[in-house]
Tab-separated table of C-alpha atoms and ligand atoms in Angstrom:
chain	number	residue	atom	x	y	z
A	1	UNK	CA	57.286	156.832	-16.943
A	2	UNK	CA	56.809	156.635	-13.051
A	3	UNK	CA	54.349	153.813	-12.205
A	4	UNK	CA	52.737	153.139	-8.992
A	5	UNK	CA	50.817	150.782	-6.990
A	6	UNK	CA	48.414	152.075	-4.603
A	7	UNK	CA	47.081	149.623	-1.667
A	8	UNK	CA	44.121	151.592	0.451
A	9	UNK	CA	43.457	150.234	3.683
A	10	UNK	CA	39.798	148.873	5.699
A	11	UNK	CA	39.736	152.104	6.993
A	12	UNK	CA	40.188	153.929	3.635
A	13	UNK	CA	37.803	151.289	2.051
A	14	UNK	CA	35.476	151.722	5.260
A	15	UNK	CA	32.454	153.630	3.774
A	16	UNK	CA	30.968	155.599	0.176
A	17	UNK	CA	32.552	159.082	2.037
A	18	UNK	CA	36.181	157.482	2.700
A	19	UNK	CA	36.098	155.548	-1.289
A	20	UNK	CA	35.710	159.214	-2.404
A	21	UNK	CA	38.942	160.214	-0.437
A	22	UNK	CA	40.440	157.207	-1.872
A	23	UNK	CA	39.459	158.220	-5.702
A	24	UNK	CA	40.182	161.495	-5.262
A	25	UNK	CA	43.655	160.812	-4.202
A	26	UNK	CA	44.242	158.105	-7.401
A	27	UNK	CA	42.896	160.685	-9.711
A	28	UNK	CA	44.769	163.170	-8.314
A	29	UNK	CA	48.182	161.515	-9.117
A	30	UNK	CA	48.501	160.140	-12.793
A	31	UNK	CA	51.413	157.482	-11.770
A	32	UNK	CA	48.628	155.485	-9.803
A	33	UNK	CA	48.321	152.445	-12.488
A	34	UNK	CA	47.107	149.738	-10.463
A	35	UNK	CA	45.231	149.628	-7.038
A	36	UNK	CA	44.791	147.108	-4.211
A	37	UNK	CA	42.127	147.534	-2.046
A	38	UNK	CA	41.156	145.864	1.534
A	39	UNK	CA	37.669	144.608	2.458
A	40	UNK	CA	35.682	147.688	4.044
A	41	UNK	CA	37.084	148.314	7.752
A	42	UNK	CA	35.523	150.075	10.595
A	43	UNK	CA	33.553	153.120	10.244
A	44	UNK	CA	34.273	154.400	13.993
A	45	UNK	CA	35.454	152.704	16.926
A	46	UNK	CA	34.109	149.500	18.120
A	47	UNK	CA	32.312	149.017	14.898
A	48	UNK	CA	32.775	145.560	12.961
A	49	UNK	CA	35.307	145.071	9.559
A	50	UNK	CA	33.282	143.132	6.957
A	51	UNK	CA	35.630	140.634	6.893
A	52	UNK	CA	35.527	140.158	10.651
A	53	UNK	CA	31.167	139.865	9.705
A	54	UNK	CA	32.576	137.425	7.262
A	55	UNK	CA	34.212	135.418	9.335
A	56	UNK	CA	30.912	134.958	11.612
A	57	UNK	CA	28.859	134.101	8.392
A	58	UNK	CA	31.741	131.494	7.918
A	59	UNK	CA	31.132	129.940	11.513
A	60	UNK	CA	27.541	129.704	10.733
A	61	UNK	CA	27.556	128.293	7.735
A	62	UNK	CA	30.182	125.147	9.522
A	63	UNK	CA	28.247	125.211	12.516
A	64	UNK	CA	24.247	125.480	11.224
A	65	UNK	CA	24.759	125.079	7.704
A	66	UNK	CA	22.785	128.579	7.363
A	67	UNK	CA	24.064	131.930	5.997
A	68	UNK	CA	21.810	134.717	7.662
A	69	UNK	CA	24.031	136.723	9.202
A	70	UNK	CA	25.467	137.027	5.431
A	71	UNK	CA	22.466	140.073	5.757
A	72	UNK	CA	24.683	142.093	7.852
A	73	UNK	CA	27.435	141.703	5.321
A	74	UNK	CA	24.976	143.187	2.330
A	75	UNK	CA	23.701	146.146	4.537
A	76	UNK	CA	27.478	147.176	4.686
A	77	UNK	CA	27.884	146.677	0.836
A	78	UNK	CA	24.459	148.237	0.327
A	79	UNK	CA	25.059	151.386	2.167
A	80	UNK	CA	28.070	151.884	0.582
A	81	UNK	CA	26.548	151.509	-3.134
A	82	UNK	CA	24.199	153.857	-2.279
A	83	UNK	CA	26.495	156.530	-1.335
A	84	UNK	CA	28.281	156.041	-4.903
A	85	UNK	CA	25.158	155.632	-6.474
A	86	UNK	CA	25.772	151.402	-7.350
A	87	UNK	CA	23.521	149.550	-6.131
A	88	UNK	CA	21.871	148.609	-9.194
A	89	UNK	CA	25.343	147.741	-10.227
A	90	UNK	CA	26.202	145.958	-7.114
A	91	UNK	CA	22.815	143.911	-6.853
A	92	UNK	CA	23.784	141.171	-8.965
A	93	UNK	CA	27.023	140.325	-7.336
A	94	UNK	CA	25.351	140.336	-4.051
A	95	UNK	CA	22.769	137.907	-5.130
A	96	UNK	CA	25.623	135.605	-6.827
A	97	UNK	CA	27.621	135.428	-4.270
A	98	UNK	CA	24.997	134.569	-1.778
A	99	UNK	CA	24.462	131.501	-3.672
A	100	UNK	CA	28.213	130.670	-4.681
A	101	UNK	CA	28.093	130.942	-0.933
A	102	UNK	CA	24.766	128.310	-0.625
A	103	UNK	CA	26.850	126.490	-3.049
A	104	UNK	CA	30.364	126.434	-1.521
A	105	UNK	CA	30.269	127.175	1.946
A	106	UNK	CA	34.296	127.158	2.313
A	107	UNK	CA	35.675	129.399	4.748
A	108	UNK	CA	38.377	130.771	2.875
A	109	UNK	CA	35.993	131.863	-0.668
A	110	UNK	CA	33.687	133.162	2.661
A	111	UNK	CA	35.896	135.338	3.637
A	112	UNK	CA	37.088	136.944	0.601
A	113	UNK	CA	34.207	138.867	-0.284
A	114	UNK	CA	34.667	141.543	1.236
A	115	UNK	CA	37.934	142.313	-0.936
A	116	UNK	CA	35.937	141.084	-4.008
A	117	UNK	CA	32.700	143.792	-3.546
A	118	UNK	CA	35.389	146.392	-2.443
A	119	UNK	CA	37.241	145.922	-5.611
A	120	UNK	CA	34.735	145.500	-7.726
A	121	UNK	CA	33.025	149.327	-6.173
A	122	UNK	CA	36.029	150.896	-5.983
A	123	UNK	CA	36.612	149.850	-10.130
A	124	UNK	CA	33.256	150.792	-11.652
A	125	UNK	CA	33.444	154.129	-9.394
A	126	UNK	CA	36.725	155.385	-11.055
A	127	UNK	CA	35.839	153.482	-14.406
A	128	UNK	CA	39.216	151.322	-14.057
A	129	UNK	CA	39.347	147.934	-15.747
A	130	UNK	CA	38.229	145.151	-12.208
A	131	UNK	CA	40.957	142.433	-11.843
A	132	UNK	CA	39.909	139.389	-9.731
A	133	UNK	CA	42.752	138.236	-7.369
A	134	UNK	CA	41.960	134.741	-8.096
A	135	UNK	CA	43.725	135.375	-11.643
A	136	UNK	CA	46.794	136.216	-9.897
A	137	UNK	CA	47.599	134.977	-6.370
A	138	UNK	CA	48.626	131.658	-6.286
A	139	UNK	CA	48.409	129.255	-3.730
A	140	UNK	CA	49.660	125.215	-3.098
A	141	UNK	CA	47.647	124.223	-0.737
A	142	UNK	CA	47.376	126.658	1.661
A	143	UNK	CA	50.420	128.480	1.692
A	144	UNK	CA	51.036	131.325	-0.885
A	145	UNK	CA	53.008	130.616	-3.615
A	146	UNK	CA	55.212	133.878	-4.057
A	147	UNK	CA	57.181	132.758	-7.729
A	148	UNK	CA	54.308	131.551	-9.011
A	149	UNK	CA	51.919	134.647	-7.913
A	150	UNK	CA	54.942	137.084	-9.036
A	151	UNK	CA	54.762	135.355	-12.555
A	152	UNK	CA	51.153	135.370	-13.015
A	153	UNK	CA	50.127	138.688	-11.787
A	154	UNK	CA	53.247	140.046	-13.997
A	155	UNK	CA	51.817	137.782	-17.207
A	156	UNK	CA	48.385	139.943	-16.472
A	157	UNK	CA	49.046	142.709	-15.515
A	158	UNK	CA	51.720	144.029	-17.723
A	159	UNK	CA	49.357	144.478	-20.558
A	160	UNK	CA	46.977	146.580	-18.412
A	161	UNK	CA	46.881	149.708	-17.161
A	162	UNK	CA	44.281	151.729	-14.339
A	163	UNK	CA	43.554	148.449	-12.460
A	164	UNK	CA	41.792	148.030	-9.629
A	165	UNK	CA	41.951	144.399	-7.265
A	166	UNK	CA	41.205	142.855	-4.041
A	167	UNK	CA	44.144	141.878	-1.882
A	168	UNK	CA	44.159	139.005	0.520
A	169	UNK	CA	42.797	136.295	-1.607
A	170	UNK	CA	43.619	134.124	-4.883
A	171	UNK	CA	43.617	130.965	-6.006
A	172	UNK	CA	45.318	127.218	-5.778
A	173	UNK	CA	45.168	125.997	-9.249
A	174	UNK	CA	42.311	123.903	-8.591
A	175	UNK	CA	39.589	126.295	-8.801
A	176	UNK	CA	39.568	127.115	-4.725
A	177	UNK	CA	39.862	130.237	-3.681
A	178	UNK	CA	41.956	130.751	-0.381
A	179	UNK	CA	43.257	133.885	1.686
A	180	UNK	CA	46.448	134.620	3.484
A	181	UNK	CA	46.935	135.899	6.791
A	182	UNK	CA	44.656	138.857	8.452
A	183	UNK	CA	45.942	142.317	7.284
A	184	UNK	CA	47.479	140.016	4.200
A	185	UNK	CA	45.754	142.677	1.448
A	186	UNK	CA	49.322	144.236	2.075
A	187	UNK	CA	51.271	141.821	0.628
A	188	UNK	CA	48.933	141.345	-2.115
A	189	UNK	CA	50.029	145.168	-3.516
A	190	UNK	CA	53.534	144.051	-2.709
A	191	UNK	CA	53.370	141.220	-5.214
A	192	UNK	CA	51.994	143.571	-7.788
A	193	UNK	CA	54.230	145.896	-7.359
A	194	UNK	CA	57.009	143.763	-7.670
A	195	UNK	CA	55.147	142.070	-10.853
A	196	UNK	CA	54.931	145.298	-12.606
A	197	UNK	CA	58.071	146.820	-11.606
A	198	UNK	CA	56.794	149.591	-9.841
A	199	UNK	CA	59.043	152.715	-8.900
A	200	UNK	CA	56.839	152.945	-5.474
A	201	UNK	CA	54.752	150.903	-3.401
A	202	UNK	CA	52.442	153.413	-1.766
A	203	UNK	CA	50.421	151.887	1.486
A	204	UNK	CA	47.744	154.088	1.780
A	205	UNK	CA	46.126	153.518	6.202
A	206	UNK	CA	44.727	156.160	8.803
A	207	UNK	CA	48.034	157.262	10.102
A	208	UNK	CA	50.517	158.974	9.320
A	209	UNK	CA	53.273	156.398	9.320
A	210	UNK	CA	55.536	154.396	11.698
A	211	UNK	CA	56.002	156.032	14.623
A	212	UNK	CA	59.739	155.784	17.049
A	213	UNK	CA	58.262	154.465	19.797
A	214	UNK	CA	54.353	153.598	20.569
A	215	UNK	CA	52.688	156.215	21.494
A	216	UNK	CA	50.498	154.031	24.644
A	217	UNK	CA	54.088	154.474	26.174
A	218	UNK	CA	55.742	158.280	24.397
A	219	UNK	CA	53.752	161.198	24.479
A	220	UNK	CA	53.166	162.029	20.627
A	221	UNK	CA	56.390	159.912	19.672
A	222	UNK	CA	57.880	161.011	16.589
A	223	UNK	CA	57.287	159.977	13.128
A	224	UNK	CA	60.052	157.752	11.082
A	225	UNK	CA	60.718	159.363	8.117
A	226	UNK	CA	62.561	157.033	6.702
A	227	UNK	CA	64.418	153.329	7.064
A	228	UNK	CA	65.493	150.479	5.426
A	229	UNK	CA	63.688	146.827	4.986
A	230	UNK	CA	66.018	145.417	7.236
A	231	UNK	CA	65.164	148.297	10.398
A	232	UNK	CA	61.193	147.754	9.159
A	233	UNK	CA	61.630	143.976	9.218
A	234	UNK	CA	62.735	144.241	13.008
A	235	UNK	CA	59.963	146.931	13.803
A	236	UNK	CA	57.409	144.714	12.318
A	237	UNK	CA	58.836	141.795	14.014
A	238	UNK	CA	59.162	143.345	17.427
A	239	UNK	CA	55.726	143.931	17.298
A	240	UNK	CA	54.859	147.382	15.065
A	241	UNK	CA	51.595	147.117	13.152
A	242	UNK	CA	51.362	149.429	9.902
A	243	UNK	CA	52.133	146.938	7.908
A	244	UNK	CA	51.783	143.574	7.695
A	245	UNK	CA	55.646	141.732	8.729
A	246	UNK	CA	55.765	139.877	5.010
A	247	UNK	CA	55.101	143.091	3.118
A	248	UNK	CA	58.804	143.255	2.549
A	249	UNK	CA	59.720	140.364	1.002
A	250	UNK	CA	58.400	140.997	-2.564
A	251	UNK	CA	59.442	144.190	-2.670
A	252	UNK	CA	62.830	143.711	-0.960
A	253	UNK	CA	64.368	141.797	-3.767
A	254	UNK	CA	63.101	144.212	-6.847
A	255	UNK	CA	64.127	147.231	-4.851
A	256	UNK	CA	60.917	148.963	-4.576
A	257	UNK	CA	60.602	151.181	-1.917
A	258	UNK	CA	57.381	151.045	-0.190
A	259	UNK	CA	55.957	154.431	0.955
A	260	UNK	CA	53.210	154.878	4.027
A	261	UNK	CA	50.930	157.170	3.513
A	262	UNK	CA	47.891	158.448	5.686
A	263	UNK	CA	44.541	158.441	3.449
A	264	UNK	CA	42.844	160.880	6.066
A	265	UNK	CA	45.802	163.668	5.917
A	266	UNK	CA	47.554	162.790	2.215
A	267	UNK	CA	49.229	165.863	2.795
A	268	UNK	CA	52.265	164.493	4.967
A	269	UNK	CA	55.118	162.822	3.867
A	270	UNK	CA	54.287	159.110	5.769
A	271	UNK	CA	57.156	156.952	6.256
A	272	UNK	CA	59.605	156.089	3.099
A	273	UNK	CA	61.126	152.219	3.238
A	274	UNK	CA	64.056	152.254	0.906
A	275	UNK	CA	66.824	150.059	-0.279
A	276	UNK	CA	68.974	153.404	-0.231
A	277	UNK	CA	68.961	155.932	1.894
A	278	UNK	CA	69.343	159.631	2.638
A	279	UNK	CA	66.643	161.637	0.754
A	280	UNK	CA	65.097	162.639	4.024
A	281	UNK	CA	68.004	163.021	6.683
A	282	UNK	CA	69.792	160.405	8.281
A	283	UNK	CA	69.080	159.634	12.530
A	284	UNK	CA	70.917	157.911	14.513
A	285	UNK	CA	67.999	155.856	15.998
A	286	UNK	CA	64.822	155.223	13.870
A	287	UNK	CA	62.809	153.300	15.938
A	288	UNK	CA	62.420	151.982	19.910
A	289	UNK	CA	60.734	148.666	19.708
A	290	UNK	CA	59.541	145.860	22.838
A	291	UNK	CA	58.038	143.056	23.406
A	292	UNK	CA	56.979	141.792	26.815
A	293	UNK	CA	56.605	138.773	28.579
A	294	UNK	CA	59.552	136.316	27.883
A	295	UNK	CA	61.591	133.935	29.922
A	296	UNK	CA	65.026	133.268	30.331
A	297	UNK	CA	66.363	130.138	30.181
A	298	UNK	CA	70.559	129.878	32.342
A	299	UNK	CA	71.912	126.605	31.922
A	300	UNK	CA	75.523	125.993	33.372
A	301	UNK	CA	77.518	123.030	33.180
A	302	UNK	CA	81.113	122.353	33.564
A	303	UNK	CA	83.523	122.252	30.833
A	304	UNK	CA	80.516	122.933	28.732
A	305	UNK	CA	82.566	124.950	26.338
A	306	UNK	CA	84.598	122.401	25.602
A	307	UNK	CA	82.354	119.580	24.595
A	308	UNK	CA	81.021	119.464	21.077
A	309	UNK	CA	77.357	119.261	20.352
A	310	UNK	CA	75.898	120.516	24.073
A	311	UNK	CA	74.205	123.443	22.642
A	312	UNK	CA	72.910	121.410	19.697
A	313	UNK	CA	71.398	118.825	22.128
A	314	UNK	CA	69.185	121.467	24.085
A	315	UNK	CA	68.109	123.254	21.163
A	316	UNK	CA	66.960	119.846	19.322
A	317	UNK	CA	64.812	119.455	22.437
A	318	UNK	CA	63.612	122.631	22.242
A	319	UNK	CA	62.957	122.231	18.383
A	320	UNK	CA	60.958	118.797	19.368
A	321	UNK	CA	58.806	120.600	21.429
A	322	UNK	CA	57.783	123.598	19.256
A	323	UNK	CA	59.652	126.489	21.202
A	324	UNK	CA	61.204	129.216	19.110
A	325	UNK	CA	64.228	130.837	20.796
A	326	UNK	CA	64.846	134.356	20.032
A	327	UNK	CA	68.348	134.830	21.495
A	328	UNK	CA	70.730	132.953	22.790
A	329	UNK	CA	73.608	134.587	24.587
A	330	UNK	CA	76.112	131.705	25.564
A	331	UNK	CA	79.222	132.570	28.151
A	332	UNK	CA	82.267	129.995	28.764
A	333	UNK	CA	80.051	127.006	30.108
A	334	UNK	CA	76.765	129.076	29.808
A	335	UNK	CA	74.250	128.792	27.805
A	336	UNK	CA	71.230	130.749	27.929
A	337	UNK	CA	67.920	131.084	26.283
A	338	UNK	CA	65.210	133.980	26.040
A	339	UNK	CA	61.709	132.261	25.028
A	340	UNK	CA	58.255	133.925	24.569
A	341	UNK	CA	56.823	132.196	27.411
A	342	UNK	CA	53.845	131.447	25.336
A	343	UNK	CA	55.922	128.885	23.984
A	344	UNK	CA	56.023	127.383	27.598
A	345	UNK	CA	52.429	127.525	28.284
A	346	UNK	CA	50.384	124.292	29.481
A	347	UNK	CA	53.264	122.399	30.705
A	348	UNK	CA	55.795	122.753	28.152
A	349	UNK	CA	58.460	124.621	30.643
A	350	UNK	CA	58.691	121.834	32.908
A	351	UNK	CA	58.716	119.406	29.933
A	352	UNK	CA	61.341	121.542	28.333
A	353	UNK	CA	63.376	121.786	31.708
A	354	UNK	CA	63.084	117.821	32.739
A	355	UNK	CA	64.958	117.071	29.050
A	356	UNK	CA	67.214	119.130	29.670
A	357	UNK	CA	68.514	118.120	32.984
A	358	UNK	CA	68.326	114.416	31.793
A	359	UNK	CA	69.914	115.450	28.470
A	360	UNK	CA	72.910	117.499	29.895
A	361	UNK	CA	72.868	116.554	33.658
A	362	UNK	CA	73.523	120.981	34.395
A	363	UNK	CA	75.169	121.893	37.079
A	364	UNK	CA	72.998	124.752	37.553
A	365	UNK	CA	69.759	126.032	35.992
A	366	UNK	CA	68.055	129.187	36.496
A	367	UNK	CA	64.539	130.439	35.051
A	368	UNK	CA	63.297	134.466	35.150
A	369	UNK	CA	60.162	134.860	34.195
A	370	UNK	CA	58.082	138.210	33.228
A	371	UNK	CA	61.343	139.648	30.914
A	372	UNK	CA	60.857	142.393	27.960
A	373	UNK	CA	62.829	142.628	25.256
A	374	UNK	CA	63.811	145.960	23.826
A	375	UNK	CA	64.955	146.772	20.559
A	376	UNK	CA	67.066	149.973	20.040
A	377	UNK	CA	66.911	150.141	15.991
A	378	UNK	CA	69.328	152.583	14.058
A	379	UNK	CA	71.740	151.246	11.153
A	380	UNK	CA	74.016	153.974	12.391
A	381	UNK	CA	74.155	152.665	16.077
A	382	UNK	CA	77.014	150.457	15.775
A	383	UNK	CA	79.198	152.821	13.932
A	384	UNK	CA	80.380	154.836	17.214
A	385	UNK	CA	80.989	152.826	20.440
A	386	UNK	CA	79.903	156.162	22.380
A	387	UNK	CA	76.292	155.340	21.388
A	388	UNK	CA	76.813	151.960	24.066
A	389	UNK	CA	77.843	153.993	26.576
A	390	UNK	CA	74.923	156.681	26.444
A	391	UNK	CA	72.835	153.199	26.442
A	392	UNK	CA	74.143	151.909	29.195
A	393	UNK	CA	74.479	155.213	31.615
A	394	UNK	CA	70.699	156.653	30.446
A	395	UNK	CA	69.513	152.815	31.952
A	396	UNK	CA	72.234	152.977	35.149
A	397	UNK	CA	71.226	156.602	36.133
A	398	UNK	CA	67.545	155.463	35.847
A	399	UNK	CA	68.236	152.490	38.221
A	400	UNK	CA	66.968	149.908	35.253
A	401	UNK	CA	68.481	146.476	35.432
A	402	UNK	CA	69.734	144.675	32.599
A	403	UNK	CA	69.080	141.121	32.059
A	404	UNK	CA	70.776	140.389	29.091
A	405	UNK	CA	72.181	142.091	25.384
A	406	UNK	CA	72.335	141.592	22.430
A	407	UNK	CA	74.909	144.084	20.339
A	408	UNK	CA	74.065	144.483	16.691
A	409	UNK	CA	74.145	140.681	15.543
A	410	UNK	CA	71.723	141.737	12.952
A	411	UNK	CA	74.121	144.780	12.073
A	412	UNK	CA	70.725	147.335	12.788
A	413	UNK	CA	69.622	146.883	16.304
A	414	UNK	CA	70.915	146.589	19.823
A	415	UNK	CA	68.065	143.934	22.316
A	416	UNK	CA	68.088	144.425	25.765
A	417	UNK	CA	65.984	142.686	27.831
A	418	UNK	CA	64.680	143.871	31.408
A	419	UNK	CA	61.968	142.961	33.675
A	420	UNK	CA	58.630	143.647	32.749
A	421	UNK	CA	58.371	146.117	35.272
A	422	UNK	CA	60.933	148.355	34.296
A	423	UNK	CA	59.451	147.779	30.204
A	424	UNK	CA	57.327	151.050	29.751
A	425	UNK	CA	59.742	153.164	31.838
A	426	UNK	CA	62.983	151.964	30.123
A	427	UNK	CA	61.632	152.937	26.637
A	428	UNK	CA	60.967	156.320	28.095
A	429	UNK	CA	64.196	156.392	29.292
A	430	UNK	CA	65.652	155.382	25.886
A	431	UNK	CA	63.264	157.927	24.318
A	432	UNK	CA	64.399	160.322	25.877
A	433	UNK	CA	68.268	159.911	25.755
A	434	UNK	CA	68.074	159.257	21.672
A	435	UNK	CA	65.345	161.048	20.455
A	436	UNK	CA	64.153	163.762	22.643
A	437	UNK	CA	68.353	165.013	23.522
A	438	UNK	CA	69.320	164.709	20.254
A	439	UNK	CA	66.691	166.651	18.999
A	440	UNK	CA	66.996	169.360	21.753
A	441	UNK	CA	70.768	169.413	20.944
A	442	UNK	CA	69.932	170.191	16.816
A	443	UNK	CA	67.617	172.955	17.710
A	444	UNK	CA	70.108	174.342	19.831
W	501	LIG	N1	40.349	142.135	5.013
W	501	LIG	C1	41.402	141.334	5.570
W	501	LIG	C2	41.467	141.572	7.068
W	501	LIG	O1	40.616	142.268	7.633
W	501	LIG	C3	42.712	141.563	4.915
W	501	LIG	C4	43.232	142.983	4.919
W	501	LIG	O2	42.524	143.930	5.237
W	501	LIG	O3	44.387	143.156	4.575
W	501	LIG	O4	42.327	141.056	7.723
């Protein structure tokens, strides 16, 4: 028997009109056993998620010790129990929680309403039995406790079937309730899925999947049909947003493949994350990835390559001071560093640079700031050698100048970084030579 977790989106969760989509589409498909929903989202552009109204009752409550803009959150919740005819359903929860909220004015049990009303609608509209997260998440102190969450939900849940829950919320063993990260309702489904032993992980949003490239740079990019954890880990990382980056992890180790779908057109295939491949063709890049705004760090000194410990004395500075380096590409008596220069904000470049130079005594030390980093992701890339060479003469004949690489340490992806000037235009360029060619060259 094929079982599946469902997790639905804000924007699937977002009003009574977009809950029917939602119902439809878990009645429609009989392997649906257990749902995660997020808080309601945004109904159109501009408008307001109920957790981010949360969040703003939250501040009140720390800062005046009143709850009144908790009203806006109840007009959401209000309108849409009305359009599923439950508000006389609905009214008592809103009422209780007010004064839990009067009661406990915590910031964390605050903000996880809005996944506990959108659960609890979402369950008495399909007549599924209503699971509160609390009885399954586990926290210490702050931070989420995977093994223990994994073992709870699995005690729980395995006994049930045609559940519906709130993601991003749970418990820490002493009776608080505390949330993860923003977006964290996806991880939430993740844990269940792994807890129940799911076949799929379906991620129900409002598009259609991950795309190659991002589409503020690529005209209508193409969709990824399909990759592995590893390719999505370095998408999310490098800055893609379907999902959110720790979705993987759960699901990673039991081998459950997690499948995007778009709520608003459930007729396309989404995106399909799998631990193996090749149900749906096999490209030679899947995705084209950046991230802007680094610097890079040269330090030279001679004989450096020969002395023991020189690289472990700059990074232990660096680690003192809270930078995280994301490459370093050393050379005989080079050593170099690319940082997010947000790491160096408010003095901590000079600081950084100072220990250094008394640390080491360089000969030389160069800084460039305003670098992009570019992530050519494909866990065929490394297999043919030709692939570098289309890399390198697609950037050459476009007169883009490299600043550094990085090829395939992480066996899926080749970095590149160039100045933040050339950013948009070299993922065109890269777009263009792997994706739009190759494509031409099939049809052909
Ligand atoms: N409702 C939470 C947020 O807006 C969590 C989620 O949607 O996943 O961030």
């Amino acid at each position: 028997m094929i079982r599946k977790v469902a997790k639905f989106g804000g924007t699937s969760m977002a009003n009574a009109d977009t809950i029917r989509r939602v119902a439809t589409i878990i009645k429609n498909d009989p392997a649906i056993h257990f749902v995660v929903v997020s808080a309601p989202g945004r109904r159109q552009k501009g408008d307001l998620k109920v957790t981010d109204l949360l969040y703003q009752v939250a501040k009140e409550a720390e800062e005046k010790g009143t709850i009144q803009s908790f009203q806006l959150v109840e007009a959401r919740i209000l309108e849409i129990a009305k359009g599923l005819d439950l508000v006389d359903f609905i009214t008592p929860y809103l009422i209780a929680t007010k004064n839990a909220i009067l009661d406990d004015m915590s910031l964390p049990f605050i903000v996880s309403r809005g996944e506990y009303f959108s659960s609890l609608l979402l369950a008495k509209y399909l007549n599924y039995t209503w699971v509160d997260a609390k009885d399954c998440i586990v926290f210490r102190g702050s931070t989420l406790n995977y093994p223990s969450s994994n073992q709870k939900t699995r005690k729980l849940l395995n006994k049930m079937a045609y559940v519906v829950m709130g993601g991003f919320y749970g418990e820490n063993g002493l009776g608080d309730i505390k949330v993860m990260e923003r977006g964290g309702s996806d991880i939430t489904g993740a844990i269940v899925a792994r807890a129940i032993k799911a076949n799929v992980y379906e991620n129900w949003t409002d598009v259609d999947g991950f795309l190659v490239a991002d589409p503020d740079i690529v005209h209508h990019p193409k969709l990824i049909e399909e990759m592995t954890y590893k390719e999505l880990r370095v998408l999310s990382f490098m800055g893609a947003e379907v999902l959110h980056s720790e979705t993987y992890y759960p699901v990673m180790r039991a081998k459950i493949p997690i499948h995007i779908r778009n709520t608003f057109n459930p007729t396309t295939e989404g995106t399909y994350i799998s631990p193996s491949l090749g149900h749906r063709g096999d490209s030679l890049v899947t995705g084209i990835a950046g991230l802007q705004d680094f610097t890079l760090i040269v330090v030279e000194k001679e004989l450096m390559s020969e002395v023991v410990g020189l690289d472990r004395k700059i990074l232990s500075i660096a680690e003192k001071l809270g930078i995280i380096i994301e490459h370093f590409p050393s050379g005989t008596d080079t050593f170099s560093m690319m940082i997010e220069s947000k790491y160096l904000e408010n003095g901590i470049k000079d600081q950084f640079i100072q220990l250094i130079k008394k640390t080491i005594k360089p000969d030389y030390l160069e800084v460039t700031e305003d670098v992009s980093l570019i992530s050519i992701i494909g866990r065929n890339l490394m297999a043919n050698n030709y692939n570098m060479l289309r890399l390198f003469t697609a950037l050459v004949n476009d007169n883009i100048t490299l600043k550094m690489i990085d090829y395939g340490s992480s066996g899926v992806n080749i970095v590149i970084g160039v100045s933040d000037d050339d950013y948009a235009f070299a993922i065109k360029t890269l777009y263009k030579e792997f994706i739009e060619d190759d494509e031409e060259e099939e049809q052909e």
